[in-house]
mmCIF file of C-alpha atoms in Angstrom:
data_model
loop_
_atom_site.group_PDB
_atom_site.id
_atom_site.type_symbol
_atom_site.label_atom_id
_atom_site.label_comp_id
_atom_site.label_asym_id
_atom_site.label_seq_id
_atom_site.Cartn_x
_atom_site.Cartn_y
_atom_site.Cartn_z
ATOM 1 C CA MET A 1 -33.275 79.794 8.208
ATOM 2 C CA ARG A 2 -31.645 78.815 4.909
ATOM 3 C CA THR A 3 -31.138 75.173 3.996
ATOM 4 C CA LYS A 4 -28.058 74.062 2.067
ATOM 5 C CA VAL A 5 -28.739 71.112 -0.241
ATOM 6 C CA ALA A 6 -25.956 69.201 -2.003
ATOM 7 C CA ILE A 7 -27.029 68.253 -5.541
ATOM 8 C CA PHE A 8 -25.526 65.163 -7.205
ATOM 9 C CA GLY A 9 -26.281 64.762 -10.916
ATOM 10 C CA SER A 10 -25.120 65.461 -14.425
ATOM 11 C CA GLU A 11 -23.940 68.950 -15.339
ATOM 12 C CA GLU A 12 -27.257 69.520 -17.123
ATOM 13 C CA PHE A 13 -29.259 68.410 -14.087
ATOM 14 C CA CYS A 14 -27.258 70.680 -11.782
ATOM 15 C CA GLN A 15 -27.908 73.669 -14.044
ATOM 16 C CA ARG A 16 -31.639 72.896 -14.172
ATOM 17 C CA ALA A 17 -31.633 72.673 -10.364
ATOM 18 C CA ILE A 18 -30.276 76.233 -10.267
ATOM 19 C CA GLN A 19 -33.035 77.387 -12.622
ATOM 20 C CA PHE A 20 -35.758 75.611 -10.639
ATOM 21 C CA THR A 21 -34.723 77.221 -7.339
ATOM 22 C CA GLU A 22 -33.774 80.722 -8.490
ATOM 23 C CA GLN A 23 -36.895 82.134 -6.783
ATOM 24 C CA ARG A 24 -36.330 80.123 -3.579
ATOM 25 C CA SER A 25 -34.057 82.324 -1.469
ATOM 26 C CA GLU A 26 -34.348 79.953 1.524
ATOM 27 C CA ILE A 27 -32.506 77.213 -0.405
ATOM 28 C CA ILE A 28 -28.765 77.178 -1.106
ATOM 29 C CA LEU A 29 -27.458 74.664 -3.636
ATOM 30 C CA ASP A 30 -24.029 73.056 -3.509
ATOM 31 C CA LEU A 31 -23.374 71.316 -6.847
ATOM 32 C CA TYR A 32 -21.514 68.025 -7.392
ATOM 33 C CA PRO A 33 -21.769 67.279 -11.135
ATOM 34 C CA TYR A 34 -20.617 63.936 -12.510
ATOM 35 C CA THR A 35 -20.290 62.256 -15.901
ATOM 36 C CA LEU A 36 -21.431 58.808 -14.751
ATOM 37 C CA PRO A 37 -23.717 57.918 -11.801
ATOM 38 C CA SER A 38 -21.028 55.503 -10.585
ATOM 39 C CA GLU A 39 -18.849 58.531 -9.762
ATOM 40 C CA ALA A 40 -21.251 59.682 -7.025
ATOM 41 C CA PRO A 41 -19.658 57.686 -4.134
ATOM 42 C CA ASP A 42 -16.234 59.259 -4.756
ATOM 43 C CA LEU A 43 -17.795 62.719 -4.981
ATOM 44 C CA LEU A 44 -19.540 62.113 -1.658
ATOM 45 C CA LYS A 45 -16.152 61.714 -0.013
ATOM 46 C CA LYS A 46 -15.506 65.375 -0.922
ATOM 47 C CA LEU A 47 -18.838 66.532 0.518
ATOM 48 C CA LEU A 48 -18.686 69.905 2.280
ATOM 49 C CA PRO A 49 -20.946 70.676 5.266
ATOM 50 C CA CYS A 50 -24.598 70.723 4.176
ATOM 51 C CA ASP A 51 -28.081 70.129 5.565
ATOM 52 C CA ALA A 52 -29.319 67.556 3.038
ATOM 53 C CA ILE A 53 -28.393 65.647 -0.118
ATOM 54 C CA LEU A 54 -30.448 65.281 -3.307
ATOM 55 C CA PHE A 55 -29.510 62.820 -6.052
ATOM 56 C CA SER A 56 -30.796 63.168 -9.603
ATOM 57 C CA GLY A 57 -32.100 59.601 -9.552
ATOM 58 C CA SER A 58 -32.052 56.207 -7.870
ATOM 59 C CA LEU A 59 -28.916 55.028 -9.685
ATOM 60 C CA PRO A 60 -26.372 57.409 -8.073
ATOM 61 C CA TYR A 61 -28.259 57.080 -4.763
ATOM 62 C CA VAL A 62 -28.025 53.280 -4.719
ATOM 63 C CA ALA A 63 -24.368 53.413 -5.773
ATOM 64 C CA SER A 64 -23.710 55.685 -2.773
ATOM 65 C CA THR A 65 -25.551 53.641 -0.136
ATOM 66 C CA ASP A 66 -22.423 52.483 1.713
ATOM 67 C CA VAL A 67 -20.893 55.966 1.874
ATOM 68 C CA LEU A 68 -24.196 57.535 2.992
ATOM 69 C CA GLN A 69 -24.266 55.373 6.124
ATOM 70 C CA SER A 70 -21.534 57.518 7.654
ATOM 71 C CA ILE A 71 -23.032 60.873 6.594
ATOM 72 C CA PRO A 72 -25.447 62.208 9.251
ATOM 73 C CA VAL A 73 -27.739 64.254 6.987
ATOM 74 C CA PRO A 74 -30.910 63.149 5.162
ATOM 75 C CA ALA A 75 -30.456 62.009 1.562
ATOM 76 C CA VAL A 76 -33.162 61.407 -1.053
ATOM 77 C CA TYR A 77 -33.319 60.953 -4.800
ATOM 78 C CA LEU A 78 -35.593 62.402 -7.460
ATOM 79 C CA LYS A 79 -38.002 59.655 -8.418
ATOM 80 C CA GLN A 80 -39.007 59.240 -12.029
ATOM 81 C CA ASP A 81 -42.768 59.719 -12.108
ATOM 82 C CA GLU A 82 -45.601 59.760 -14.653
ATOM 83 C CA THR A 83 -45.275 63.550 -15.051
ATOM 84 C CA GLU A 84 -41.650 63.260 -16.177
ATOM 85 C CA ILE A 85 -42.417 60.555 -18.752
ATOM 86 C CA THR A 86 -45.576 62.282 -20.021
ATOM 87 C CA THR A 87 -43.749 65.612 -20.379
ATOM 88 C CA THR A 88 -40.958 63.932 -22.332
ATOM 89 C CA LEU A 89 -43.409 62.216 -24.700
ATOM 90 C CA LEU A 90 -45.241 65.520 -25.191
ATOM 91 C CA ALA A 91 -41.958 67.300 -26.013
ATOM 92 C CA ILE A 92 -41.157 64.617 -28.604
ATOM 93 C CA SER A 93 -44.615 64.905 -30.180
ATOM 94 C CA LEU A 94 -44.098 68.658 -30.681
ATOM 95 C CA LYS A 95 -41.019 67.971 -32.830
ATOM 96 C CA GLN A 96 -42.129 64.894 -34.754
ATOM 97 C CA PRO A 97 -44.999 62.386 -34.986
ATOM 98 C CA LEU A 98 -45.122 60.294 -31.803
ATOM 99 C CA GLU A 99 -44.840 56.648 -32.906
ATOM 100 C CA LEU A 100 -44.349 54.518 -29.808
ATOM 101 C CA GLU A 101 -43.683 51.331 -31.764
ATOM 102 C CA LYS A 102 -40.630 53.090 -33.246
ATOM 103 C CA MET A 103 -39.203 54.043 -29.886
ATOM 104 C CA SER A 104 -36.701 52.450 -27.481
ATOM 105 C CA ILE A 105 -36.840 53.804 -23.947
ATOM 106 C CA ASP A 106 -35.021 53.116 -20.688
ATOM 107 C CA VAL A 107 -36.739 53.877 -17.389
ATOM 108 C CA ARG A 108 -35.974 53.417 -13.713
ATOM 109 C CA GLU A 109 -39.282 51.658 -13.019
ATOM 110 C CA SER A 110 -41.171 50.096 -15.908
ATOM 111 C CA ILE A 111 -44.463 50.208 -13.985
ATOM 112 C CA VAL A 112 -44.409 54.014 -14.156
ATOM 113 C CA LEU A 113 -44.175 53.884 -17.960
ATOM 114 C CA GLU A 114 -46.866 51.206 -18.075
ATOM 115 C CA ASN A 115 -49.176 53.518 -16.116
ATOM 116 C CA VAL A 116 -48.645 56.298 -18.658
ATOM 117 C CA LEU A 117 -49.272 53.949 -21.601
ATOM 118 C CA ALA A 118 -52.474 52.744 -19.960
ATOM 119 C CA ASP A 119 -53.656 56.312 -19.314
ATOM 120 C CA ILE A 120 -53.154 57.367 -22.935
ATOM 121 C CA LYS A 121 -54.758 54.144 -24.257
ATOM 122 C CA ALA A 122 -51.587 53.033 -26.039
ATOM 123 C CA SER A 123 -52.058 49.308 -25.578
ATOM 124 C CA GLU A 124 -51.564 48.603 -29.306
ATOM 125 C CA GLN A 125 -48.479 50.807 -29.672
ATOM 126 C CA ARG A 126 -45.651 49.723 -27.413
ATOM 127 C CA PRO A 127 -42.034 50.910 -27.310
ATOM 128 C CA LEU A 128 -39.056 48.694 -26.555
ATOM 129 C CA ILE A 129 -38.531 49.048 -22.792
ATOM 130 C CA TYR A 130 -35.327 48.645 -20.788
ATOM 131 C CA GLN A 131 -35.645 48.816 -16.987
ATOM 132 C CA LEU A 132 -32.552 50.208 -15.328
ATOM 133 C CA GLU A 133 -31.246 47.953 -12.565
ATOM 134 C CA GLU A 134 -28.914 48.986 -9.763
ATOM 135 C CA ASP A 135 -25.902 47.409 -11.470
ATOM 136 C CA TYR A 136 -26.680 48.461 -15.037
ATOM 137 C CA VAL A 137 -23.772 48.848 -17.480
ATOM 138 C CA ILE A 138 -23.544 51.927 -19.734
ATOM 139 C CA ASP A 139 -22.282 49.888 -22.713
ATOM 140 C CA GLU A 140 -25.202 47.448 -22.455
ATOM 141 C CA LEU A 141 -27.672 50.328 -22.370
ATOM 142 C CA VAL A 142 -26.067 51.953 -25.410
ATOM 143 C CA GLN A 143 -26.170 48.579 -27.185
ATOM 144 C CA PHE A 144 -29.901 48.245 -26.390
ATOM 145 C CA HIS A 145 -30.722 51.537 -28.108
ATOM 146 C CA SER A 146 -28.284 51.114 -31.000
ATOM 147 C CA SER A 147 -29.626 47.596 -31.757
ATOM 148 C CA ALA A 148 -33.156 48.982 -31.893
ATOM 149 C CA TYR A 149 -31.969 51.664 -34.320
ATOM 150 C CA GLU A 150 -30.148 49.133 -36.510
ATOM 151 C CA LYS A 151 -33.348 47.105 -36.845
ATOM 152 C CA ASN A 152 -35.367 50.209 -37.670
ATOM 153 C CA PRO A 153 -33.523 53.376 -38.830
ATOM 154 C CA LEU A 154 -36.690 55.365 -38.084
ATOM 155 C CA ASN A 155 -36.374 54.443 -34.419
ATOM 156 C CA VAL A 156 -35.986 57.131 -31.719
ATOM 157 C CA ALA A 157 -34.184 56.488 -28.405
ATOM 158 C CA VAL A 158 -35.355 57.992 -25.102
ATOM 159 C CA THR A 159 -32.931 57.664 -22.199
ATOM 160 C CA SER A 160 -32.872 58.555 -18.516
ATOM 161 C CA VAL A 161 -29.059 58.491 -18.367
ATOM 162 C CA HIS A 162 -27.128 61.578 -19.464
ATOM 163 C CA ALA A 163 -23.985 59.587 -20.347
ATOM 164 C CA VAL A 164 -26.016 57.308 -22.625
ATOM 165 C CA HIS A 165 -27.554 60.349 -24.313
ATOM 166 C CA ASP A 166 -24.082 61.689 -25.129
ATOM 167 C CA ARG A 167 -22.891 58.314 -26.451
ATOM 168 C CA LEU A 168 -25.922 57.962 -28.734
ATOM 169 C CA ILE A 169 -25.361 61.482 -30.067
ATOM 170 C CA GLU A 170 -21.806 60.432 -30.992
ATOM 171 C CA LEU A 171 -23.254 57.392 -32.810
ATOM 172 C CA LYS A 172 -25.638 59.739 -34.691
ATOM 173 C CA ILE A 173 -28.698 57.934 -33.312
ATOM 174 C CA PRO A 174 -31.807 60.125 -32.826
ATOM 175 C CA VAL A 175 -32.162 60.463 -29.064
ATOM 176 C CA PHE A 176 -34.123 62.438 -26.468
ATOM 177 C CA LYS A 177 -33.113 62.920 -22.842
ATOM 178 C CA MET A 178 -35.810 62.355 -20.222
ATOM 179 C CA ILE A 179 -36.935 65.786 -19.010
ATOM 180 C CA SER A 180 -36.605 66.768 -15.340
ATOM 181 C CA VAL A 181 -39.903 68.413 -14.412
ATOM 182 C CA LYS A 182 -39.819 71.510 -12.212
ATOM 183 C CA SER A 183 -42.871 70.585 -10.111
ATOM 184 C CA SER A 184 -41.483 67.117 -9.301
ATOM 185 C CA PHE A 185 -38.077 68.591 -8.466
ATOM 186 C CA LEU A 186 -39.511 71.223 -6.122
ATOM 187 C CA LYS A 187 -41.706 68.667 -4.326
ATOM 188 C CA THR A 188 -38.658 66.488 -3.720
ATOM 189 C CA ILE A 189 -36.407 69.326 -2.589
ATOM 190 C CA ASP A 190 -39.146 70.590 -0.244
ATOM 191 C CA ARG A 191 -39.373 67.118 1.251
ATOM 192 C CA VAL A 192 -35.641 66.819 1.844
ATOM 193 C CA CYS A 193 -35.575 70.331 3.362
ATOM 194 C CA GLN A 194 -38.354 69.344 5.773
ATOM 195 C CA GLU A 195 -36.415 66.216 6.725
ATOM 196 C CA ALA A 196 -33.329 68.357 7.317
ATOM 197 C CA LEU A 197 -35.236 70.734 9.604
ATOM 198 C CA LEU A 198 -36.767 67.823 11.490
ATOM 199 C CA GLN A 199 -33.371 66.204 11.948
ATOM 200 C CA LYS A 200 -31.927 69.486 13.220
ATOM 201 C CA SER A 201 -34.686 69.757 15.808
ATOM 202 C CA GLU A 202 -34.085 66.148 16.858
ATOM 203 C CA THR A 203 -30.311 66.446 17.106
ATOM 204 C CA SER A 204 -30.523 69.668 19.119
ATOM 205 C CA LYS A 205 -32.678 68.068 21.818
ATOM 206 C CA ILE A 206 -31.256 67.969 25.308
ATOM 207 C CA ALA A 207 -29.797 64.613 26.263
ATOM 208 C CA ALA A 208 -28.233 63.129 29.360
ATOM 209 C CA GLY A 209 -26.066 60.114 29.890
ATOM 210 C CA ILE A 210 -25.435 58.242 33.119
ATOM 211 C CA LEU A 211 -22.558 55.926 33.909
ATOM 212 C CA ASP A 212 -22.911 53.651 36.913
ATOM 213 C CA ASP A 213 -19.448 54.056 38.455
ATOM 214 C CA SER A 214 -20.154 51.729 41.387
ATOM 215 C CA LYS A 215 -18.912 48.797 39.295
ATOM 216 C CA LEU A 216 -16.205 50.701 37.452
ATOM 217 C CA LYS A 217 -12.847 48.969 37.452
ATOM 218 C CA THR A 218 -9.850 50.862 38.822
ATOM 219 C CA GLU A 219 -7.975 50.786 35.511
ATOM 220 C CA MET A 220 -10.922 52.557 33.864
ATOM 221 C CA ASN A 221 -10.935 55.674 36.037
ATOM 222 C CA ASP A 222 -10.376 57.876 33.002
ATOM 223 C CA VAL A 223 -13.408 56.506 31.107
ATOM 224 C CA SER A 224 -15.621 59.400 32.220
ATOM 225 C CA GLU A 225 -13.177 61.933 30.752
ATOM 226 C CA LYS A 226 -13.098 59.997 27.471
ATOM 227 C CA LEU A 227 -16.888 59.871 27.280
ATOM 228 C CA ALA A 228 -17.237 63.564 28.102
ATOM 229 C CA HIS A 229 -14.768 64.416 25.334
ATOM 230 C CA LEU A 230 -16.416 62.154 22.738
ATOM 231 C CA LEU A 231 -19.928 63.362 23.632
ATOM 232 C CA HIS A 232 -18.955 67.045 23.907
ATOM 233 C CA ALA A 233 -20.643 66.789 27.296
ATOM 234 C CA HIS A 234 -20.560 68.569 30.628
ATOM 235 C CA CYS A 235 -19.644 65.892 33.160
ATOM 236 C CA ILE A 236 -20.521 65.875 36.882
ATOM 237 C CA HIS A 237 -20.326 63.276 39.648
ATOM 238 C CA ALA A 238 -23.666 62.714 41.365
ATOM 239 C CA GLU A 239 -25.304 60.245 43.721
ATOM 240 C CA GLU A 240 -26.761 58.283 40.810
ATOM 241 C CA GLY A 241 -23.408 57.973 39.059
ATOM 242 C CA ILE A 242 -21.475 60.072 36.565
ATOM 243 C CA LEU A 243 -23.804 62.343 34.582
ATOM 244 C CA PHE A 244 -23.129 63.667 31.084
ATOM 245 C CA TYR A 245 -25.205 66.584 29.772
ATOM 246 C CA THR A 246 -25.086 66.867 25.989
ATOM 247 C CA THR A 247 -27.403 66.789 22.943
ATOM 248 C CA GLN A 248 -29.003 63.964 21.022
ATOM 249 C CA GLY A 249 -27.019 64.994 17.936
ATOM 250 C CA ALA A 250 -23.721 64.678 19.808
ATOM 251 C CA ILE A 251 -24.666 61.147 20.850
ATOM 252 C CA GLN A 252 -25.550 60.193 17.272
ATOM 253 C CA SER A 253 -22.230 61.583 16.028
ATOM 254 C CA ALA A 254 -20.295 59.699 18.696
ATOM 255 C CA LEU A 255 -21.887 56.410 17.645
ATOM 256 C CA HIS A 256 -19.882 56.507 14.402
ATOM 257 C CA MET A 257 -16.577 56.849 16.260
ATOM 258 C CA PRO A 258 -14.639 53.593 16.844
ATOM 259 C CA GLU A 259 -13.208 55.097 20.043
ATOM 260 C CA PHE A 260 -16.701 55.665 21.474
ATOM 261 C CA GLN A 261 -17.799 52.169 20.456
ATOM 262 C CA GLN A 262 -14.781 50.737 22.251
ATOM 263 C CA VAL A 263 -15.425 52.691 25.465
ATOM 264 C CA ALA A 264 -19.165 51.877 25.391
ATOM 265 C CA THR A 265 -18.315 48.186 25.062
ATOM 266 C CA GLN A 266 -15.939 48.399 28.021
ATOM 267 C CA VAL A 267 -18.721 49.785 30.248
ATOM 268 C CA SER A 268 -21.503 47.648 28.760
ATOM 269 C CA GLY A 269 -24.454 47.371 31.110
ATOM 270 C CA GLN A 270 -23.387 50.510 33.012
ATOM 271 C CA LEU A 271 -24.041 53.285 30.467
ATOM 272 C CA ALA A 272 -27.446 54.627 29.366
ATOM 273 C CA PHE A 273 -28.888 57.795 27.851
ATOM 274 C CA GLY A 274 -32.096 59.780 27.870
ATOM 275 C CA SER A 275 -33.466 62.749 25.939
ATOM 276 C CA GLY A 276 -36.197 65.204 26.813
ATOM 277 C CA ARG A 277 -37.393 68.782 26.790
ATOM 278 C CA THR A 278 -35.521 69.622 29.991
ATOM 279 C CA LEU A 279 -32.341 68.457 31.680
ATOM 280 C CA THR A 280 -34.416 66.908 34.458
ATOM 281 C CA SER A 281 -36.582 64.834 32.109
ATOM 282 C CA ALA A 282 -33.533 63.768 30.096
ATOM 283 C CA LYS A 283 -31.795 62.616 33.283
ATOM 284 C CA GLU A 284 -34.912 60.735 34.454
ATOM 285 C CA ASN A 285 -35.138 58.974 31.110
ATOM 286 C CA ALA A 286 -31.479 57.985 31.304
ATOM 287 C CA LEU A 287 -32.072 56.483 34.755
ATOM 288 C CA SER A 288 -35.105 54.578 33.433
ATOM 289 C CA ALA A 289 -33.012 53.207 30.566
ATOM 290 C CA LEU A 290 -30.334 52.118 33.054
ATOM 291 C CA ARG A 291 -32.925 50.384 35.256
ATOM 292 C CA TYR A 292 -34.308 48.598 32.193
ATOM 293 C CA MET A 293 -30.819 47.294 31.389
ATOM 294 C CA TYR A 294 -30.453 45.981 34.943
ATOM 295 C CA THR A 295 -33.890 44.342 34.955
ATOM 296 C CA GLU A 296 -33.639 42.763 31.507
ATOM 297 C CA GLN A 297 -29.902 42.046 31.868
ATOM 298 C CA ASN A 298 -29.169 43.785 28.564
ATOM 299 C CA GLU A 299 -25.781 45.340 27.935
ATOM 300 C CA GLY A 300 -26.909 48.408 25.977
ATOM 301 C CA PRO A 301 -26.229 51.239 25.780
ATOM 302 C CA TYR A 302 -29.828 52.363 25.307
ATOM 303 C CA LEU A 303 -31.440 55.762 24.864
ATOM 304 C CA LEU A 304 -34.922 56.480 26.203
ATOM 305 C CA ASP A 305 -36.519 59.406 24.360
ATOM 306 C CA GLU A 306 -39.251 61.811 25.446
ATOM 307 C CA LYS A 307 -41.905 59.491 23.963
ATOM 308 C CA LYS A 308 -40.694 56.800 26.362
ATOM 309 C CA GLU A 309 -39.401 54.722 23.470
ATOM 310 C CA LEU A 310 -36.190 52.809 24.100
ATOM 311 C CA HIS A 311 -33.593 52.610 21.328
ATOM 312 C CA SER A 312 -30.569 50.320 21.209
ATOM 313 C CA LEU A 313 -27.643 52.526 20.141
ATOM 314 C CA LEU A 314 -24.900 50.141 19.044
ATOM 315 C CA GLN A 315 -27.107 47.308 17.771
ATOM 316 C CA SER A 316 -30.017 48.940 15.991
ATOM 317 C CA THR A 317 -32.982 46.590 15.497
ATOM 318 C CA GLY A 318 -35.164 49.187 13.815
ATOM 319 C CA VAL A 319 -37.856 48.625 16.463
ATOM 320 C CA ALA A 320 -38.197 50.849 19.529
ATOM 321 C CA ILE A 321 -39.308 49.347 22.838
ATOM 322 C CA GLU A 322 -42.215 51.130 24.519
ATOM 323 C CA LEU A 323 -41.445 51.683 28.222
ATOM 324 C CA ARG A 324 -44.833 53.090 29.102
ATOM 325 C CA VAL A 325 -48.177 51.436 28.505
ATOM 326 C CA ILE A 326 -50.601 53.804 26.792
ATOM 327 C CA GLU A 327 -53.233 51.449 25.378
ATOM 328 C CA PRO A 328 -55.902 50.572 28.002
ATOM 329 C CA LEU A 329 -55.770 46.874 27.093
ATOM 330 C CA LEU A 330 -51.994 46.660 27.551
ATOM 331 C CA ALA A 331 -52.318 48.555 30.821
ATOM 332 C CA GLU A 332 -54.827 45.954 31.954
ATOM 333 C CA ILE A 333 -52.517 43.121 30.921
ATOM 334 C CA ALA A 334 -49.606 44.758 32.753
ATOM 335 C CA GLU A 335 -51.683 44.999 35.934
ATOM 336 C CA LYS A 336 -52.909 41.392 35.815
ATOM 337 C CA THR A 337 -49.677 39.720 34.760
ATOM 338 C CA ALA A 338 -47.109 41.997 36.455
ATOM 339 C CA LEU A 339 -45.201 42.066 33.176
ATOM 340 C CA SER A 340 -43.202 45.235 32.476
ATOM 341 C CA PRO A 341 -44.158 47.718 29.744
ATOM 342 C CA ALA A 342 -40.953 46.794 27.919
ATOM 343 C CA VAL A 343 -41.912 43.122 27.770
ATOM 344 C CA LEU A 344 -45.469 43.942 26.676
ATOM 345 C CA SER A 345 -44.140 46.230 23.942
ATOM 346 C CA LYS A 346 -41.940 43.410 22.682
ATOM 347 C CA LEU A 347 -44.852 40.974 22.856
ATOM 348 C CA ALA A 348 -46.936 43.290 20.675
ATOM 349 C CA THR A 349 -44.184 43.563 18.048
ATOM 350 C CA PHE A 350 -43.705 39.782 18.262
ATOM 351 C CA GLY A 351 -47.365 39.218 17.468
ATOM 352 C CA GLN A 352 -47.099 41.590 14.502
ATOM 353 C CA SER A 353 -43.844 40.303 13.011
ATOM 354 C CA HIS A 354 -43.946 36.551 13.728
ATOM 355 C CA GLN A 355 -44.805 34.655 10.559
ATOM 356 C CA SER A 356 -47.276 32.376 12.366
ATOM 357 C CA THR A 357 -49.785 33.177 15.095
ATOM 358 C CA GLN A 358 -48.468 30.098 16.922
ATOM 359 C CA PHE A 359 -45.118 30.014 18.688
ATOM 360 C CA THR A 360 -42.944 28.057 21.090
ATOM 361 C CA ALA A 361 -40.987 29.203 24.126
ATOM 362 C CA ASN A 362 -37.851 29.149 21.975
ATOM 363 C CA ASP A 363 -39.499 31.462 19.419
ATOM 364 C CA LEU A 364 -40.426 33.953 22.131
ATOM 365 C CA ALA A 365 -37.021 33.712 23.819
ATOM 366 C CA SER A 366 -35.313 34.550 20.516
ATOM 367 C CA HIS A 367 -37.547 37.598 19.964
ATOM 368 C CA LEU A 368 -37.221 38.913 23.531
ATOM 369 C CA GLY A 369 -33.483 38.256 23.630
ATOM 370 C CA VAL A 370 -33.786 36.244 26.859
ATOM 371 C CA SER A 371 -33.211 32.660 27.982
ATOM 372 C CA ARG A 372 -35.828 29.986 27.331
ATOM 373 C CA ARG A 373 -36.507 29.760 31.058
ATOM 374 C CA THR A 374 -37.291 33.490 31.221
ATOM 375 C CA ALA A 375 -39.574 33.148 28.176
ATOM 376 C CA GLU A 376 -41.369 30.234 29.850
ATOM 377 C CA ARG A 377 -41.986 32.361 32.950
ATOM 378 C CA THR A 378 -43.473 35.090 30.752
ATOM 379 C CA ILE A 379 -45.718 32.543 29.000
ATOM 380 C CA LYS A 380 -46.832 31.155 32.362
ATOM 381 C CA LYS A 381 -47.979 34.622 33.455
ATOM 382 C CA LEU A 382 -49.902 35.050 30.217
ATOM 383 C CA LEU A 383 -51.500 31.620 30.526
ATOM 384 C CA SER A 384 -52.600 32.214 34.119
ATOM 385 C CA SER A 385 -54.452 35.375 33.076
ATOM 386 C CA ALA A 386 -55.877 33.845 29.863
ATOM 387 C CA TYR A 387 -53.848 36.139 27.587
ATOM 388 C CA ALA A 388 -52.343 33.071 25.892
ATOM 389 C CA ASN A 389 -53.511 29.538 25.166
ATOM 390 C CA THR A 390 -51.731 26.236 24.668
ATOM 391 C CA VAL A 391 -52.809 25.092 21.214
ATOM 392 C CA GLY A 392 -50.697 21.995 20.610
ATOM 393 C CA GLU A 393 -47.292 20.394 20.682
ATOM 394 C CA GLU A 394 -44.333 20.435 18.326
ATOM 395 C CA MET A 395 -42.351 17.226 17.954
ATOM 396 C CA THR A 396 -38.577 17.634 18.220
ATOM 397 C CA TYR A 397 -36.112 16.096 15.797
ATOM 398 C CA ARG A 398 -34.095 14.687 18.689
ATOM 399 C CA GLN A 399 -35.129 12.700 21.709
ATOM 400 C CA GLY A 400 -36.962 14.650 24.358
ATOM 401 C CA ARG A 401 -40.350 15.969 25.313
ATOM 402 C CA PRO A 402 -42.471 17.659 22.630
ATOM 403 C CA ARG A 403 -42.446 21.462 22.818
ATOM 404 C CA ALA A 404 -45.674 23.190 23.749
ATOM 405 C CA VAL A 405 -47.116 25.538 21.121
ATOM 406 C CA TYR A 406 -48.900 28.714 22.244
ATOM 407 C CA GLU A 407 -51.007 31.504 20.793
ATOM 408 C CA LEU A 408 -51.637 35.017 22.090
ATOM 409 C CA THR A 409 -55.295 35.863 22.806
ATOM 410 C CA PHE A 410 -55.148 39.664 22.840
ATOM 411 C CA PRO A 411 -55.094 42.129 19.892
ATOM 412 C CA VAL A 412 -51.636 43.211 18.760
ATOM 413 C CA TYR A 413 -52.589 45.526 15.875
#
């Protein structure tokens, strides 16, 4: 299977990309050359169908962050590494004596250059260094190099930005462009191709949705038809509710549609999804996700995947909830406390992410997304089985009883 990669970079970078991949028949390049990295976001709006996106560096990638959020393909950028800087310095040394103290250089990460200087024992000879920030200005960068040249006419400029290279040429300042190294390029393009293949396998997975129509309002009778259309799903009415058979990729695409978001909000607490290797397992996972929403009184919608990890679809937290207890210790805690796997999963992430090992009922309630009373019931179960201890009290700023402070007594790492 061939992978189409969209390349965003200068004209020179795009041409080098063609040279680097001329022996790689499994890769198709779609070129989007620009003059300035700031042009990348507008070019992205003209993006044709592709499997992945590769930027020439962090600057066009960062400038495109907002646009990339709505593009459902993996995107990476070519990082500037020690090999690129070392190769550039070697190329300069082949044309003239390498005098670092007579050099001005801009880099994406100064630590990478510092590593090279340390490796070649150049502590006494140091160039003038400019670290490129996300919001760098071309004119300021040109001024940095031209000022260095004015102070020392023997100075040589080395730049990572193609537009700066062209400007310095116009000013008749000796300048070298940072060299894109073939090995680094191929490693990066291989990585983005692997991510593209992985994403394809994920999006093609069988998925099922279930809508509890027992609480569906009369004026929303057409909601199932809307969902089926937006999810590109086969819709059937069953005993459990209205079932939608689709793919995980179709669900992810629908999430970006305002119309789907509106419908999902209208049926909040009644719609859930599941994915799996078979239609049966996907349906079972969707039912489990729906039961979780009922038990925890969460609105959702959620998707339970084949690993039994629960993902919030409209309000991504970045943390999946584990709905099955694999670790023996957590299984033991579940048995003794009667706490659900979902709650135990959240407790484990709470112990890992909370800044202090000590917490109050309010802290736990905020993390679990429940009321303080529910959090207190959870703490009581942990206390009764010695999986938590009361370690002190926290005085309140207003009148009232001090708040108890607790600490978990089981490993969370």
